[in-house]
Short mmCIF file of C-alpha atoms in Angstrom, two decimals:
data_model
loop_
_atom_site.label_atom_id
_atom_site.label_comp_id
_atom_site.label_asym_id
_atom_site.label_seq_id
_atom_site.Cartn_x
_atom_site.Cartn_y
_atom_site.Cartn_z
CA GLY A 318 -20.61 55.93 309.08
CA PRO A 319 -17.83 56.28 309.82
CA HIS A 320 -17.29 57.40 306.21
CA SER A 321 -18.74 60.71 305.03
CA ALA A 322 -21.11 60.75 302.08
CA GLY A 323 -19.51 64.00 300.98
CA ALA A 324 -21.35 66.51 298.82
CA ASP A 325 -21.57 64.05 295.93
CA PRO A 326 -23.62 61.91 296.13
CA GLY A 327 -24.29 63.25 299.63
CA PRO A 328 -26.89 61.92 302.07
CA ALA A 329 -29.65 59.74 300.65
CA SER A 330 -32.11 62.58 301.24
CA TYR A 331 -30.19 64.75 298.74
CA ASP A 332 -31.67 62.45 296.08
CA GLN A 333 -28.43 62.44 294.10
CA GLY A 334 -27.92 58.69 294.10
CA GLY A 335 -26.69 58.24 297.66
CA THR A 336 -27.93 55.08 299.34
CA LYS A 337 -26.05 55.09 302.65
CA PRO A 338 -27.82 56.88 305.51
CA THR A 339 -26.07 59.81 307.20
CA VAL A 340 -26.75 61.90 310.28
CA THR A 341 -28.52 64.40 308.04
CA ASP A 342 -30.84 61.61 306.88
CA ALA A 343 -31.55 60.68 310.49
CA ASP A 344 -32.28 64.32 311.37
CA VAL A 345 -34.67 64.56 308.41
CA ALA A 346 -36.45 61.35 309.40
CA LEU A 347 -36.83 62.55 313.00
CA GLY A 348 -38.46 65.80 311.87
CA LYS A 349 -35.59 68.04 312.91
CA ILE A 350 -35.02 69.44 309.43
CA ASP A 351 -37.65 70.97 307.18
CA PRO A 352 -37.03 69.32 303.78
CA ALA A 353 -38.28 72.39 301.92
CA SER A 354 -36.10 75.01 303.68
CA PHE A 355 -32.78 73.15 304.03
CA ALA A 356 -29.78 75.41 303.28
CA GLY A 357 -32.09 78.39 303.00
CA GLY A 358 -34.28 76.56 300.51
CA SER A 359 -31.47 76.02 298.00
CA VAL A 360 -31.61 72.25 298.53
CA THR A 361 -34.87 70.29 298.60
CA LEU A 362 -34.56 67.09 300.60
CA ASN A 363 -36.38 63.82 300.02
CA PRO A 364 -37.48 62.39 303.39
CA GLU A 365 -38.62 59.11 301.84
CA LYS A 366 -35.15 58.44 300.48
CA ALA A 367 -33.71 59.10 303.94
CA LYS A 368 -36.18 56.72 305.59
CA ALA A 369 -35.58 54.04 302.96
CA ALA A 370 -31.81 54.17 303.43
CA LEU A 371 -32.19 53.97 307.21
CA LYS A 372 -34.54 51.02 306.88
CA VAL A 373 -32.20 49.03 304.64
CA GLU A 374 -28.93 49.81 306.41
CA VAL A 375 -30.11 49.99 310.03
CA GLY A 376 -33.73 48.95 310.60
CA ASP A 377 -33.75 45.66 308.67
CA LYS A 378 -30.37 44.60 310.03
CA MET A 379 -31.19 45.37 313.66
CA ASP A 380 -34.94 44.77 313.65
CA LEU A 381 -35.70 48.38 314.55
CA SER A 382 -38.64 50.55 313.60
CA GLU A 383 -38.21 53.46 311.21
CA ALA A 384 -38.20 55.98 314.07
CA LEU A 385 -35.78 54.03 316.26
CA SER A 386 -33.42 53.48 313.32
CA ALA A 387 -33.06 57.24 312.88
CA PHE A 388 -33.01 57.88 316.62
CA GLY A 389 -30.29 55.27 317.09
CA VAL A 390 -28.05 57.02 314.57
CA CYS A 391 -28.47 60.36 316.33
CA GLU A 392 -28.05 58.83 319.77
CA ILE A 393 -24.71 57.30 318.83
CA VAL A 394 -23.51 60.60 317.41
CA ASP A 395 -24.74 62.58 320.42
CA GLU A 396 -23.33 60.08 322.92
CA ASN A 397 -19.94 60.13 321.18
CA MET A 398 -19.85 63.93 321.47
CA ALA A 399 -21.06 63.84 325.08
CA ASN A 400 -18.46 61.27 326.03
CA ALA A 401 -15.70 63.32 324.41
CA ALA A 402 -16.84 66.33 326.45
CA ARG A 403 -16.87 64.25 329.64
CA VAL A 404 -13.33 63.01 329.02
CA HIS A 405 -12.11 66.52 328.24
CA ALA A 406 -13.73 67.90 331.40
CA ILE A 407 -12.24 65.15 333.57
CA GLU A 408 -8.78 65.61 332.09
CA TRP A 409 -8.92 69.33 332.90
CA GLY A 410 -10.62 68.88 336.25
CA LYS A 411 -13.67 70.95 335.28
CA ASP A 412 -17.33 70.64 336.24
CA ILE A 413 -19.01 70.66 332.85
CA ALA A 414 -22.51 70.82 334.35
CA ALA A 415 -21.67 74.22 335.86
CA ARG A 416 -21.19 75.74 332.43
CA ALA A 417 -23.29 76.86 329.48
CA MET A 418 -22.93 75.34 326.02
CA ILE A 419 -22.50 77.60 322.98
CA ALA A 420 -23.75 75.98 319.77
CA PHE A 421 -22.55 77.18 316.39
CA GLY A 422 -22.13 75.54 313.00
CA GLY A 423 -24.70 74.15 310.63
CA ALA A 424 -25.52 71.03 312.63
CA ALA A 425 -24.73 71.96 316.24
CA PRO A 426 -28.08 73.62 317.08
CA LEU A 427 -29.83 70.48 315.81
CA HIS A 428 -28.10 68.38 318.46
CA ALA A 429 -27.13 70.82 321.23
CA ALA A 430 -30.18 70.42 323.46
CA ARG A 431 -29.96 66.62 323.44
CA LEU A 432 -26.24 66.87 324.15
CA ALA A 433 -26.96 69.21 327.05
CA GLU A 434 -29.46 66.70 328.42
CA LYS A 435 -26.78 64.01 328.44
CA LEU A 436 -24.22 66.29 330.09
CA ASP A 437 -26.67 67.84 332.57
CA ILE A 438 -25.87 71.30 331.21
CA PRO A 439 -28.66 73.72 332.15
CA THR A 440 -28.16 76.41 329.49
CA VAL A 441 -27.51 76.38 325.73
CA VAL A 442 -26.70 79.59 323.83
CA VAL A 443 -27.27 79.77 320.07
CA PRO A 444 -25.80 83.09 318.83
CA THR A 445 -27.05 84.95 315.80
CA GLY A 446 -25.45 83.64 312.62
CA ALA A 447 -24.69 80.36 314.39
CA GLY A 448 -24.70 78.40 311.14
CA VAL A 449 -21.78 80.45 309.83
CA GLY A 450 -20.17 81.12 313.22
CA SER A 451 -16.69 80.07 312.11
CA ALA A 452 -16.78 82.46 309.15
CA ILE A 453 -17.98 85.33 311.36
CA GLY A 454 -15.23 84.58 313.86
CA PHE A 455 -12.60 84.58 311.11
CA LEU A 456 -13.77 87.91 309.72
CA ARG A 457 -13.87 89.54 313.16
CA ALA A 458 -10.58 88.12 314.37
CA PRO A 459 -7.57 90.45 314.54
CA ILE A 460 -4.83 90.10 311.90
CA SER A 461 -2.23 87.81 313.41
CA TYR A 462 0.91 85.95 312.37
CA GLU A 463 2.83 83.29 314.27
CA VAL A 464 6.49 82.38 313.82
CA VAL A 465 7.87 79.12 315.23
CA ARG A 466 11.54 78.24 315.66
CA SER A 467 13.17 75.09 317.00
CA ARG A 468 16.08 75.83 319.34
CA TYR A 469 16.97 73.37 322.07
CA VAL A 470 17.96 75.04 325.34
CA LYS A 471 18.48 73.67 328.83
CA LEU A 472 17.75 76.26 331.48
CA SER A 473 21.14 75.51 333.04
CA ASP A 474 22.72 76.64 329.74
CA PHE A 475 20.39 79.61 329.15
CA ASP A 476 22.10 82.21 326.93
CA ALA A 477 19.99 85.37 327.03
CA GLY A 478 21.86 87.04 324.16
CA GLU A 479 21.36 84.10 321.84
CA ILE A 480 17.66 83.88 322.66
CA ASN A 481 17.13 87.63 322.27
CA THR A 482 18.67 87.44 318.79
CA LEU A 483 16.35 84.54 317.94
CA LEU A 484 13.23 86.30 319.20
CA SER A 485 14.16 89.58 317.56
CA GLY A 486 14.44 87.90 314.17
CA MET A 487 11.11 86.20 314.69
CA ALA A 488 9.50 89.52 315.63
CA ASP A 489 10.89 91.24 312.53
CA GLU A 490 9.48 88.49 310.31
CA ALA A 491 6.05 88.63 311.90
CA ARG A 492 5.92 92.44 311.99
CA VAL A 493 6.37 92.73 308.23
CA ILE A 494 3.37 90.48 307.63
CA VAL A 495 0.99 92.01 310.18
CA SER A 496 1.91 95.65 309.58
CA SER A 497 0.72 95.41 305.99
CA GLY A 498 -2.86 95.02 307.22
CA ALA A 499 -2.77 96.90 310.53
CA GLY A 500 -3.16 100.42 309.15
CA GLY A 501 -0.36 101.78 311.31
CA ALA A 502 -1.94 100.59 314.57
CA ALA A 503 0.27 99.44 317.42
CA LEU A 504 0.99 95.71 317.37
CA GLN A 505 0.97 93.28 320.28
CA GLU A 506 3.70 90.66 320.64
CA THR A 507 3.20 87.40 322.53
CA ARG A 508 6.08 84.95 323.08
CA THR A 509 5.89 81.36 324.25
CA ALA A 510 8.37 78.60 325.01
CA PHE A 511 7.42 74.94 324.63
CA MET A 512 9.00 73.16 327.59
CA ARG A 513 9.23 69.79 329.29
CA TYR A 514 11.30 67.95 331.85
CA VAL A 515 14.35 66.24 330.39
CA GLY A 516 13.30 62.75 329.28
CA GLN A 517 9.64 63.55 328.67
CA GLY A 518 8.01 63.06 325.28
CA HIS A 519 5.66 66.05 325.25
CA GLU A 520 5.88 69.77 325.91
CA ILE A 521 3.66 72.42 327.47
CA ALA A 522 3.29 76.06 326.43
CA VAL A 523 4.89 78.52 328.86
CA PRO A 524 4.53 82.32 328.44
CA LEU A 525 7.75 84.31 328.25
CA PRO A 526 8.37 87.69 329.89
CA ASP A 527 8.05 90.81 327.75
CA GLY A 528 11.10 92.75 326.62
CA ALA A 529 14.73 91.74 326.38
CA LEU A 530 15.68 88.68 328.39
CA THR A 531 18.57 88.56 330.84
CA ALA A 532 20.40 85.72 332.57
CA ASP A 533 18.12 86.18 335.56
CA HIS A 534 15.11 85.31 333.43
CA ALA A 535 16.15 81.66 333.43
CA GLU A 536 14.70 81.35 336.93
CA THR A 537 11.63 83.37 335.94
CA ILE A 538 11.01 80.95 333.08
CA ARG A 539 11.59 77.97 335.37
CA ALA A 540 9.00 79.30 337.83
CA ALA A 541 6.51 79.90 335.02
CA PHE A 542 7.06 76.35 333.73
CA GLU A 543 6.52 74.83 337.17
CA SER A 544 3.41 76.92 337.73
CA GLU A 545 1.89 75.86 334.41
CA TYR A 546 2.94 72.22 334.90
CA LYS A 547 1.32 72.15 338.33
CA ARG A 548 -1.84 73.76 336.96
CA LEU A 549 -2.11 71.08 334.30
CA TYR A 550 -1.02 68.00 336.24
CA GLY A 551 -1.47 68.89 339.91
CA ARG A 552 2.21 68.62 340.87
CA ILE A 553 5.76 69.31 339.75
CA ILE A 554 8.53 66.72 339.41
CA PRO A 555 11.52 67.44 341.63
CA GLY A 556 14.91 66.55 340.18
CA PRO A 557 14.66 66.58 336.37
CA GLU A 558 15.79 69.75 334.65
CA PRO A 559 13.36 71.73 332.46
CA GLU A 560 14.30 72.20 328.81
CA ILE A 561 12.97 74.26 325.92
CA LEU A 562 12.49 72.67 322.51
CA SER A 563 10.83 75.39 320.48
CA TRP A 564 9.83 79.04 320.59
CA THR A 565 6.80 80.83 319.16
CA LEU A 566 6.16 84.50 318.64
CA THR A 567 2.74 85.84 317.66
CA MET A 568 2.29 89.37 316.35
CA THR A 569 -1.29 90.65 316.50
CA ALA A 570 -3.03 93.79 315.28
CA PRO A 571 -5.81 95.37 317.37
CA ARG A 572 -9.14 93.58 317.24
CA PRO A 573 -11.54 95.19 314.73
CA GLN A 574 -14.24 97.28 316.36
CA VAL A 575 -17.47 95.72 315.15
CA PRO A 576 -20.66 97.28 316.51
CA ALA A 577 -23.24 94.85 317.79
CA GLU A 578 -26.11 94.53 315.37
CA LEU A 579 -29.48 93.48 316.76
CA THR A 580 -31.26 91.40 314.14
CA ALA A 581 -34.27 90.41 316.24
CA PRO A 582 -37.36 92.65 316.23
CA SER A 583 -38.22 94.39 319.48
CA GLY A 584 -41.00 93.36 321.83
CA GLY A 585 -43.97 91.10 321.31
CA ALA A 586 -44.73 87.42 321.60
CA ALA A 587 -43.43 84.50 319.57
CA GLU A 588 -45.74 83.53 316.73
CA ALA A 589 -45.54 79.99 315.39
CA THR A 590 -45.38 79.44 311.65
CA GLY A 591 -46.87 75.96 311.82
CA ASN A 592 -46.48 72.51 313.31
CA ARG A 593 -44.32 69.49 312.50
CA GLU A 594 -43.97 66.00 313.90
CA LEU A 595 -40.76 65.81 315.90
CA PHE A 596 -39.34 62.71 317.58
CA ASP A 597 -39.16 63.20 321.34
CA PRO A 598 -36.31 61.29 323.05
CA ALA A 599 -38.10 61.58 326.40
CA THR A 600 -41.11 59.55 325.27
CA GLY A 601 -39.66 57.62 322.33
CA THR A 602 -42.51 58.80 320.09
CA TYR A 603 -43.30 61.61 317.67
CA VAL A 604 -44.95 64.70 319.14
CA GLU A 605 -46.55 67.72 317.54
CA ALA A 606 -44.01 70.55 317.80
CA LYS A 607 -44.60 74.17 316.89
CA THR A 608 -42.27 75.64 314.29
CA TYR A 609 -40.86 79.19 314.34
CA TRP A 610 -38.79 81.34 311.99
CA ARG A 611 -35.93 82.75 314.01
CA ASP A 612 -35.71 86.11 312.24
CA SER A 613 -39.30 86.81 313.29
CA LEU A 614 -38.80 86.07 317.00
CA PRO A 615 -38.73 89.34 318.97
CA VAL A 616 -36.46 90.10 321.90
CA GLY A 617 -37.95 88.68 325.08
CA ALA A 618 -40.05 86.09 323.27
CA SER A 619 -40.47 82.69 324.93
CA VAL A 620 -40.74 79.40 323.07
CA PRO A 621 -41.67 76.33 325.15
CA GLY A 622 -40.18 73.02 324.13
CA PRO A 623 -40.62 70.87 322.23
CA ALA A 624 -40.22 73.31 319.35
CA ILE A 625 -38.34 73.84 316.11
CA ILE A 626 -36.71 77.21 315.34
CA SER A 627 -35.50 77.49 311.75
CA GLU A 628 -33.23 80.01 310.06
CA SER A 629 -31.38 80.16 306.75
CA GLN A 630 -28.22 78.31 307.80
CA THR A 631 -29.37 75.98 310.57
CA THR A 632 -32.23 74.82 312.80
CA THR A 633 -32.39 74.88 316.59
CA ILE A 634 -34.21 71.96 318.18
CA VAL A 635 -35.74 72.78 321.55
CA THR A 636 -36.36 69.40 323.16
CA SER A 637 -39.13 68.80 325.66
CA ALA A 638 -36.57 69.24 328.46
CA PHE A 639 -35.89 72.88 327.51
CA ASP A 640 -37.61 76.19 326.89
CA ALA A 641 -36.13 78.87 324.64
CA SER A 642 -36.09 82.66 324.85
CA VAL A 643 -34.54 85.52 322.87
CA ASN A 644 -32.14 87.77 324.79
CA GLU A 645 -31.27 91.43 324.17
CA LEU A 646 -28.62 90.48 321.57
CA GLY A 647 -31.03 88.31 319.62
CA TYR A 648 -29.36 85.11 320.87
CA LEU A 649 -31.48 82.04 321.56
CA ILE A 650 -31.13 80.95 325.18
CA LEU A 651 -32.28 77.40 325.89
CA THR A 652 -32.94 76.84 329.58
CA ARG A 653 -33.61 73.49 331.18
CA LYS A 654 -37.08 73.17 332.63
CA GLN A 655 -37.42 72.75 336.37
CA ALA A 656 -38.21 69.20 337.44
CA THR A 657 -41.76 68.82 338.69
#
């Protein structure tokens, strides 16, 4: 890194001429990815090319072994993500260790358990279809359209009639778009003002009251701004006047009713499909890990870590610090082992 290898030539393990190691190459070298079943078997990876690229670009330059070269790449990536999560949690005043992590995307389940170890998160959830989670979310999301208008307004000069005309025009524009795909269903309208104190260089989103606005709503909006500002920053600033820079209106159709589909078989124990050497961060060595095919894991099945759970779009790595189980929705639940 930091440059992507792209799809062409791609990681060295793609065997398409790439010579620079990527995170995918490191995952292959560490045993996280089955070279024969990558991308549902549509791409056959070359582990030797991955190891050779890591040796030349990392191992030889830093005097590291083959395993530590690959592990170092993954550790940097995982630590960067963990640090970003720490900063985000601190900025929002949240206790990240009190929450569960949801892993979706092609690579997230490969790294989620190690990330959870770093963040002291006790539970990781890998939903069904995690590898294509964004696509599933898009298809199940309600039809929605957002209109944004810039219109500078000081609350001391708030003109309800002018703003109602603005918002009405925005609503008409959005309604035409959303109605075409809503099948006659009732639409929901959400309005937001982006506000700041006079003299500031950034704005915060403040919800607006429903319905037609009146002159009295200037104080309602001021109170909402101060409440949101205090929630974000812990205090309000007495003296400066609040101002509005832009307005957004979102029109949304009802959320599609999608019945839950259980893809996991019912009852029974987890049956391993084989074994593979997997690098264990806890010991700094390769260990023999059992491999499983996710679609064959029944509800209630338990998989002790370290283990590798493969599916068509991704692979879930259960590190030695976690055990996995399958819940009633077919989701993988990784739970941190109790310290002994």
